[in-house]
mmCIF file of C-alpha atoms in Angstrom:
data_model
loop_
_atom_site.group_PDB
_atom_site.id
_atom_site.type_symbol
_atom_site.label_atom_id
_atom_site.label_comp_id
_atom_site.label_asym_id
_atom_site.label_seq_id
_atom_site.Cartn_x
_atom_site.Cartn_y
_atom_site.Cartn_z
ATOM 1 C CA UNK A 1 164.537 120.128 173.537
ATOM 2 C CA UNK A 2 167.009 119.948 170.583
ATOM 3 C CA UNK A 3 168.462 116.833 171.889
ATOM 4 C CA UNK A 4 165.129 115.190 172.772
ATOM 5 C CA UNK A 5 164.534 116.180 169.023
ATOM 6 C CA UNK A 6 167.852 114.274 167.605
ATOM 7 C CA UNK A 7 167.103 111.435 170.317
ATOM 8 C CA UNK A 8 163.665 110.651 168.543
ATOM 9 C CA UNK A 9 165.395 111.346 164.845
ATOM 10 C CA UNK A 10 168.007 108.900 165.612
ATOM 11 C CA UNK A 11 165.169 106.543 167.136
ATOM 12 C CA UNK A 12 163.123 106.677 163.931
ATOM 13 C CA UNK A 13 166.269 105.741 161.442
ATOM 14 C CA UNK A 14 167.277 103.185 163.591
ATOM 15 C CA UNK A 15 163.614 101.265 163.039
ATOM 16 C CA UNK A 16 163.547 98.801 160.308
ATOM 17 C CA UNK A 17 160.167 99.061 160.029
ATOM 18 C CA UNK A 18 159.993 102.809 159.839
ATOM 19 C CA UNK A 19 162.638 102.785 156.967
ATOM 20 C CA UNK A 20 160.252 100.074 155.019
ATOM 21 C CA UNK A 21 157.472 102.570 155.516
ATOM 22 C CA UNK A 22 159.714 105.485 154.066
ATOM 23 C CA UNK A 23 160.920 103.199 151.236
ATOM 24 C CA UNK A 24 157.500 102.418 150.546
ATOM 25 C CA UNK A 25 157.275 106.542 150.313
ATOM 26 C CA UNK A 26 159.940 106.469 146.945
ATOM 27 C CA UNK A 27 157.270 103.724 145.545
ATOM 28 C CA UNK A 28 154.125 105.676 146.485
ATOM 29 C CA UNK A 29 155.780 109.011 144.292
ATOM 30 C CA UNK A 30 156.668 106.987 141.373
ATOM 31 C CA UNK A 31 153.804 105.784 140.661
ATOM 32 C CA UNK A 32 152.518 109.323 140.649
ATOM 33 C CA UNK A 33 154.902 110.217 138.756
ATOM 34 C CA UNK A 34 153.789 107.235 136.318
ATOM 35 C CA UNK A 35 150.584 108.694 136.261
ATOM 36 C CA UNK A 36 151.164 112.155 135.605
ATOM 37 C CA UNK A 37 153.304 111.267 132.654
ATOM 38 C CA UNK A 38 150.423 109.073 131.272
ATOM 39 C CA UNK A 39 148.229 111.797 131.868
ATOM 40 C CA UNK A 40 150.738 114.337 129.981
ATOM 41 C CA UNK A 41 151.008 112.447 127.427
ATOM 42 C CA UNK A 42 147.357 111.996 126.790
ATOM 43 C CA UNK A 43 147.008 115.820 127.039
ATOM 44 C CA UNK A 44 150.051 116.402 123.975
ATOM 45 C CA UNK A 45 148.164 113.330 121.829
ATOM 46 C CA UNK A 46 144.774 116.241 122.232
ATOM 47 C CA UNK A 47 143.387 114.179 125.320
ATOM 48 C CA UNK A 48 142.109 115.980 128.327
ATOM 49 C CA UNK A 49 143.068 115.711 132.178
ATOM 50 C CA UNK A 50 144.942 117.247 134.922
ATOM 51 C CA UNK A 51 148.789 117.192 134.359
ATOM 52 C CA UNK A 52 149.637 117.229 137.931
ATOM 53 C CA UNK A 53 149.732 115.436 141.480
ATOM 54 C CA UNK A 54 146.326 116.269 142.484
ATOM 55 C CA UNK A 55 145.012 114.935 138.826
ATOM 56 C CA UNK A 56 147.124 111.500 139.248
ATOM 57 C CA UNK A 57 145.608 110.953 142.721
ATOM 58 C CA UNK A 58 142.110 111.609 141.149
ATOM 59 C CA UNK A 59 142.537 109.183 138.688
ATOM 60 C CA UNK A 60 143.282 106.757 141.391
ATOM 61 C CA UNK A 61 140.273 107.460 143.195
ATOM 62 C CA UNK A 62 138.486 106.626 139.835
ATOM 63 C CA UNK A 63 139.814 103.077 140.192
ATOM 64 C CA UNK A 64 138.177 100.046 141.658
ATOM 65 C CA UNK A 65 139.523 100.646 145.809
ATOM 66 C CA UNK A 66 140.981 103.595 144.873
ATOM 67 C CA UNK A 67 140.150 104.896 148.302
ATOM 68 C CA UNK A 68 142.515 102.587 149.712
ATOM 69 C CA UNK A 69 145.621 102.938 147.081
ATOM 70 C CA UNK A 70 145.330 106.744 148.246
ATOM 71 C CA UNK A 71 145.510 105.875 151.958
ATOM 72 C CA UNK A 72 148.729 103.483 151.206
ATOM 73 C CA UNK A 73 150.332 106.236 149.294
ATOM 74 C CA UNK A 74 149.676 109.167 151.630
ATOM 75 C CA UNK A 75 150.773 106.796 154.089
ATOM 76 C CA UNK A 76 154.114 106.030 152.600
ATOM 77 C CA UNK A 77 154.694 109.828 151.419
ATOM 78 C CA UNK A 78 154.022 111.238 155.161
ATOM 79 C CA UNK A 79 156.463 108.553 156.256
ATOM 80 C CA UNK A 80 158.967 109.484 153.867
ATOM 81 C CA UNK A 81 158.437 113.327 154.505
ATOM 82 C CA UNK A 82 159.124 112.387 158.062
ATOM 83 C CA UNK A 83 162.212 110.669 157.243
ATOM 84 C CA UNK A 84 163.724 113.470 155.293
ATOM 85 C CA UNK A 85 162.987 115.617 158.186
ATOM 86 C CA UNK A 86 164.433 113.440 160.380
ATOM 87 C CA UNK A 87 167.674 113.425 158.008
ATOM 88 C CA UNK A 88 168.060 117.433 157.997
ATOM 89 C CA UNK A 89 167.635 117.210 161.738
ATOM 90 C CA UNK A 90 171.141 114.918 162.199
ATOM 91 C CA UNK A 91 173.224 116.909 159.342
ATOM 92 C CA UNK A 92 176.050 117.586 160.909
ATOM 93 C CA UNK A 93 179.304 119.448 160.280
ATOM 94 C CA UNK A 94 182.427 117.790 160.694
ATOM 95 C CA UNK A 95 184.901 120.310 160.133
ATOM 96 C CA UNK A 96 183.767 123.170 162.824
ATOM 97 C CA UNK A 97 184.480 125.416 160.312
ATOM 98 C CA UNK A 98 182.078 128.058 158.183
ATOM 99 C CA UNK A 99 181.889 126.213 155.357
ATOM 100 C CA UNK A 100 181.453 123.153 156.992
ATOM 101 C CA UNK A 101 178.693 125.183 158.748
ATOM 102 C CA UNK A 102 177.023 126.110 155.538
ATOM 103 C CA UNK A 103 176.909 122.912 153.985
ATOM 104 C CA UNK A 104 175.388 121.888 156.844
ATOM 105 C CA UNK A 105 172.197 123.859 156.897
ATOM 106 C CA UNK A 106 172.124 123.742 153.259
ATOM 107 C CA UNK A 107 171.454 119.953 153.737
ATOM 108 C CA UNK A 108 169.478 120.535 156.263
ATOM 109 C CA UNK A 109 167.309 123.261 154.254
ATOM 110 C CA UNK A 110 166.787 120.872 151.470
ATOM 111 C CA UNK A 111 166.036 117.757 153.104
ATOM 112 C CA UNK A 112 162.978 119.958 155.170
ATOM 113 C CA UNK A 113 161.832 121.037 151.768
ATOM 114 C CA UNK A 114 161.403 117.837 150.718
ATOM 115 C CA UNK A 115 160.080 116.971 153.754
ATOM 116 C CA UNK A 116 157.234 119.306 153.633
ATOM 117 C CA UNK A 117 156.560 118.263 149.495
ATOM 118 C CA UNK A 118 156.179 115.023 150.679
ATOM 119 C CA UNK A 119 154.280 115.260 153.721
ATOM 120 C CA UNK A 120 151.409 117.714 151.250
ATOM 121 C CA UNK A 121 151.268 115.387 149.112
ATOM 122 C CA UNK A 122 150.444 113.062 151.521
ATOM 123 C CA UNK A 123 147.854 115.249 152.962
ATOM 124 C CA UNK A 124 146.256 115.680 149.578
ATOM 125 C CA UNK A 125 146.110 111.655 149.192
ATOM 126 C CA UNK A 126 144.566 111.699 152.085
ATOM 127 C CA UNK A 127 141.763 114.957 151.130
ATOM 128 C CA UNK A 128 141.701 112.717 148.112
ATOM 129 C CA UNK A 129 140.477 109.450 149.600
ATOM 130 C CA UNK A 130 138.055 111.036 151.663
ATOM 131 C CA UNK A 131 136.045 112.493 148.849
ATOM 132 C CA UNK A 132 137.961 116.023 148.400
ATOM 133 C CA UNK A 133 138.575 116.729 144.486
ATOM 134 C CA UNK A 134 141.035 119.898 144.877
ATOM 135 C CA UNK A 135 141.965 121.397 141.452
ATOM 136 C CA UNK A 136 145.453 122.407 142.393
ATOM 137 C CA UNK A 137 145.134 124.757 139.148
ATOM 138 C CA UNK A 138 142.808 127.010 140.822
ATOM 139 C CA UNK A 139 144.217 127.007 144.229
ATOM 140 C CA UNK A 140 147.412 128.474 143.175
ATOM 141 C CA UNK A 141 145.673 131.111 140.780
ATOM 142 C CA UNK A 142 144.039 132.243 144.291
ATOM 143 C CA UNK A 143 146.766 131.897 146.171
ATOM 144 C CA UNK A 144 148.900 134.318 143.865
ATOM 145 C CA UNK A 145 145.672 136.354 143.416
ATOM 146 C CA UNK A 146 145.861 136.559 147.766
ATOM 147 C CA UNK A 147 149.922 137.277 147.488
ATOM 148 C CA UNK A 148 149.219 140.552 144.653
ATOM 149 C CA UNK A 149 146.393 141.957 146.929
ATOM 150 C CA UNK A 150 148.847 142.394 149.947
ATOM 151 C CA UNK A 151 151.801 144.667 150.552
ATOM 152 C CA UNK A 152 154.629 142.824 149.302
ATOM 153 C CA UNK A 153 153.038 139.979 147.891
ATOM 154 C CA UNK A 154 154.104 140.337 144.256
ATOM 155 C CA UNK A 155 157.589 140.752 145.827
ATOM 156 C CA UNK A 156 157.404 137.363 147.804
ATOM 157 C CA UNK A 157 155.647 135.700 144.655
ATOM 158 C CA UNK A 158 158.353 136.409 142.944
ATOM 159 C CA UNK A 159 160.671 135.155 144.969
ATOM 160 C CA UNK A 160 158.890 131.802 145.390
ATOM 161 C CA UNK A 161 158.954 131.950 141.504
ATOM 162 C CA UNK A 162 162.535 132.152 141.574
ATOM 163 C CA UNK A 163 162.940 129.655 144.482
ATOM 164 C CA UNK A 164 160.559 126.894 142.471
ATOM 165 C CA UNK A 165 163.139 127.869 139.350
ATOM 166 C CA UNK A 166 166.564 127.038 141.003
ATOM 167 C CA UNK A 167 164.776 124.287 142.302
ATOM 168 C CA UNK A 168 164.281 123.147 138.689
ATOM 169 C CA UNK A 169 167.129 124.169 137.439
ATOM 170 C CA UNK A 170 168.428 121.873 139.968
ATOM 171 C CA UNK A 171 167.187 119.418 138.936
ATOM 172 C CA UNK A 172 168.310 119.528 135.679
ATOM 173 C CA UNK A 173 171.811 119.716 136.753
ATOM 174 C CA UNK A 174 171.585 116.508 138.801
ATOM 175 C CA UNK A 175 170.212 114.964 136.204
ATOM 176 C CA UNK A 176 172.979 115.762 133.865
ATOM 177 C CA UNK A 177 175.734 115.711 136.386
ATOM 178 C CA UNK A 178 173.764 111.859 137.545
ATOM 179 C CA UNK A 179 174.833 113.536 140.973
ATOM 180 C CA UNK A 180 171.655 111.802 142.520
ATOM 181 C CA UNK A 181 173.863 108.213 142.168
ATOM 182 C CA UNK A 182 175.487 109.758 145.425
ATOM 183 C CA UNK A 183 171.995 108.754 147.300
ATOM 184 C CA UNK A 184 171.666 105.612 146.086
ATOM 185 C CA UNK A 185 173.085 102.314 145.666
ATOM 186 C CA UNK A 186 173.517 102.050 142.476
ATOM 187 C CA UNK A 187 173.844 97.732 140.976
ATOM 188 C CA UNK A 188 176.769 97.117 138.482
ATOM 189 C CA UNK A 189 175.882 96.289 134.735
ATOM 190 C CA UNK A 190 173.536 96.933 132.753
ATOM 191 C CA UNK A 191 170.587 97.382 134.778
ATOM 192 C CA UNK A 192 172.722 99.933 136.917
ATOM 193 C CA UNK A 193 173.092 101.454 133.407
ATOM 194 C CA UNK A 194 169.585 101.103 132.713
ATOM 195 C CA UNK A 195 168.758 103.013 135.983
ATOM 196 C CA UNK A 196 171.105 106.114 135.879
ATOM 197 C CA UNK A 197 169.573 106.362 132.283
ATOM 198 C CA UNK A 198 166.185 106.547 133.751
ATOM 199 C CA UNK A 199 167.346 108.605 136.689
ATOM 200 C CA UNK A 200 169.144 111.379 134.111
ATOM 201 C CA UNK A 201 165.787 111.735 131.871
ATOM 202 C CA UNK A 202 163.403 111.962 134.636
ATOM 203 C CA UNK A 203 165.482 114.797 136.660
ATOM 204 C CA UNK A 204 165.764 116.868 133.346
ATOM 205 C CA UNK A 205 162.189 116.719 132.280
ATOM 206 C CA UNK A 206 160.806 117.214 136.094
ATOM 207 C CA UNK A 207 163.217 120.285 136.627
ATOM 208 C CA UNK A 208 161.855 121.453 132.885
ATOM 209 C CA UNK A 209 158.199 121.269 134.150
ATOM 210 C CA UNK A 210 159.507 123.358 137.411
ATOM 211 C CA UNK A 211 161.276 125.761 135.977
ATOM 212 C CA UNK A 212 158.385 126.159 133.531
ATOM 213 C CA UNK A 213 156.093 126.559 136.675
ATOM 214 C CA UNK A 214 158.671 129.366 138.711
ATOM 215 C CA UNK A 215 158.194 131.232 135.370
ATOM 216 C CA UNK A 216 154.909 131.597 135.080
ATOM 217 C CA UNK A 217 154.885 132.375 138.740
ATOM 218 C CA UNK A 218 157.618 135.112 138.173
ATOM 219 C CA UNK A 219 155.357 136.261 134.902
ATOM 220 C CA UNK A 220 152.492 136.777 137.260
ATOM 221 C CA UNK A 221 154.665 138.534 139.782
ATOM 222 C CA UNK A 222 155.665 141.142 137.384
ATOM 223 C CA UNK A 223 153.101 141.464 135.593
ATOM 224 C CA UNK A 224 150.431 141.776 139.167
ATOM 225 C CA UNK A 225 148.027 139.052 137.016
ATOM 226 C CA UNK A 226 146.972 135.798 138.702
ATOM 227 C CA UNK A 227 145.914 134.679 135.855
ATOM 228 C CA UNK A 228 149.419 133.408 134.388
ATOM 229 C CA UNK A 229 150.169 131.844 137.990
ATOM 230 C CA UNK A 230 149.871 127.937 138.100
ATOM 231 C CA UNK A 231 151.285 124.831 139.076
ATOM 232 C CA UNK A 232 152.420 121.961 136.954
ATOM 233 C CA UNK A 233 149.589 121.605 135.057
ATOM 234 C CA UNK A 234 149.145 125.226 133.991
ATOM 235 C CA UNK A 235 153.056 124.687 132.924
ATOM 236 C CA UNK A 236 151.750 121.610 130.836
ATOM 237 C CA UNK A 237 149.170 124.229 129.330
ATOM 238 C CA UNK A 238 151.925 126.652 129.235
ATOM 239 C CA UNK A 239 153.604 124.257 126.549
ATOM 240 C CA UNK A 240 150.926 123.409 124.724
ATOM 241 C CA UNK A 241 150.614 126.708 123.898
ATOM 242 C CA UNK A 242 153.728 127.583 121.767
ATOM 243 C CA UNK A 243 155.216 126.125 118.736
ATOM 244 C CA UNK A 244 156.447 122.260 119.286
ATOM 245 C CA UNK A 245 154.641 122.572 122.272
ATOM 246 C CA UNK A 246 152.856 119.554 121.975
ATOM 247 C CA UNK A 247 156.117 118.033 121.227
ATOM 248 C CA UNK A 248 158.186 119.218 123.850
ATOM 249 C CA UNK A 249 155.085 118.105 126.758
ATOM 250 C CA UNK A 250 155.579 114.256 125.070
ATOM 251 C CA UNK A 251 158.866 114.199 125.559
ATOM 252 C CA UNK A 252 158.498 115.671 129.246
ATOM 253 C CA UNK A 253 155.241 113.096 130.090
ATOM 254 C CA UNK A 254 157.898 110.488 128.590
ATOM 255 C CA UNK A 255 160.425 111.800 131.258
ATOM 256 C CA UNK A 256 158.310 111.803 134.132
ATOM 257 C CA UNK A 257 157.570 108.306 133.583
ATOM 258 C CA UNK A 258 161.181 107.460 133.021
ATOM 259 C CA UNK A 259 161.173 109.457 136.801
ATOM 260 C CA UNK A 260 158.459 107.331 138.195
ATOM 261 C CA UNK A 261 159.972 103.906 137.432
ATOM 262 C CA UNK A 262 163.533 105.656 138.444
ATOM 263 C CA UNK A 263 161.883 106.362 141.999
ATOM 264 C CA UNK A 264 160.162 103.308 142.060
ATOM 265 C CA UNK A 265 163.722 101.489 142.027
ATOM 266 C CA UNK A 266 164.744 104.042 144.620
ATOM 267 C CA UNK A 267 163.129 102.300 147.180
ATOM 268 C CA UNK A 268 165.182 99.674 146.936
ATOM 269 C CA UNK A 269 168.244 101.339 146.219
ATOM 270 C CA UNK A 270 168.436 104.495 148.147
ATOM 271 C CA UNK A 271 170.998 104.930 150.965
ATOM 272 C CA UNK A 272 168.742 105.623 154.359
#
């Protein structure tokens, strides 16, 4: 069954279609990306909105075929999400020894994490353009609330807390380290210049808005109150709230734009 599983893996990356279809994924995040940092930005000018993936997909069902730009972009993210499965499935480890071993399933671990963000988001495009208006707020206020009422569950919501902050913090350090150039293609010059640029601001002010997000989730944990769970908007809210705050979630909309047109170029530039 595992080698039926590869066969099919190997089958999908070796379709040129397929791999238009996942490249048309990296175009279908950035521009949610674009539109979340829009949105943030509106929200630190005093505006009002939802700072987060659900919110941008709303906003494109508020557009003239807006029904359709959701199906193209759930499309392309399921695609993608399949294709980052796909690539965890074939990690392999060429030295046969236990490091070797470990780096293995650590690649393998975070290209299925990606895999599932992707294919959810794509499944809330989809609830999108078929008249569903989730508030993605709410649903992880009751989904922490569901966690605290069981045995455990403040345990295991503080672990996904910490989980969503490494994850974060991760991506800070790419960001700073430009370690996501070893993905990607990246031209010579100044647009090549141009794009790390974009690719280093983007990764810091996304893993800012996640690590944001596995503190409040932590917060909640610790404290047994659902209240101070959320997702990336509530993180948004979470820096409105302080001193500079509406500085700080400018400078962070500004990144996740600079992270949606980084993305966007992905597609064209990513090693698959």
């Amino acid at each position: 069954m595992k080698a039926n599983a590869k066969h099919l893996a190997r089958e999908a990356e070796s379709s040129a279609v397929f791999e238009a279809m996942a490249r048309a994924g990296y175009v279908a995040n950035g521009v949610i990306h674009i539109l979340i940092g829009i949105i943030v930005i509106v929200l630190a000018s005093g505006g009002r909105g939802e700072g987060d993936q659900a919110g941008a997909m709303k906003a494109v069902a508020g557009a003239p075929a807006g029904f359709i730009v959701l199906w193209l972009i759930a499309i392309g993210l399921w695609a993608l999400g399949v294709w980052r499965a796909a690539e965890g499935l074939l990690a392999r480890d060429r030295s046969g020894d236990a490091k070797g071993a470990a780096r293995k399933w650590g690649r393998r671990l975070a290209e299925w994490g990606q895999a599932v963000v992707f294919l959810a988001l794509g499944a809330i495009s989809a609830a999108i353009a078929m008249g569903a208006r989730p508030n993605a707020e709410k649903t992880a206020e009751d989904a922490s609330r569901g966690l605290l009422q069981t045995p455990g569950g403040g345990i295991l919501l503080g672990l996904v807390g910490i989980g969503i902050g490494i994850g974060g913090v991760s991506f800070v350090v790419m960001g700073i380290r430009r370690s996501f150039r070893t993905r990607m293609r990246i031209p010579d010059g100044k647009r090549g210049r141009t794009l790390t640029t974009l690719g280093v601001v983007g990764f810091v002010a996304k893993g800012v808005a996640l690590t944001i997000v596995g503190v409040l989730l932590l917060v909640s944990a610790v404290g047994t109150d659902a209240k101070t769970a959320g997702g990336l908007d509530g993180a948004i809210d979470a820096m409105l709230a302080v001193p500079l705050g509406p500085a700080l979630a400018y400078v962070v909309g500004v990144g996740f734009l600079a992270y949606g047109v980084f993305t966007i170029a992905r597609a064209r530039f990513a090693r698959m």
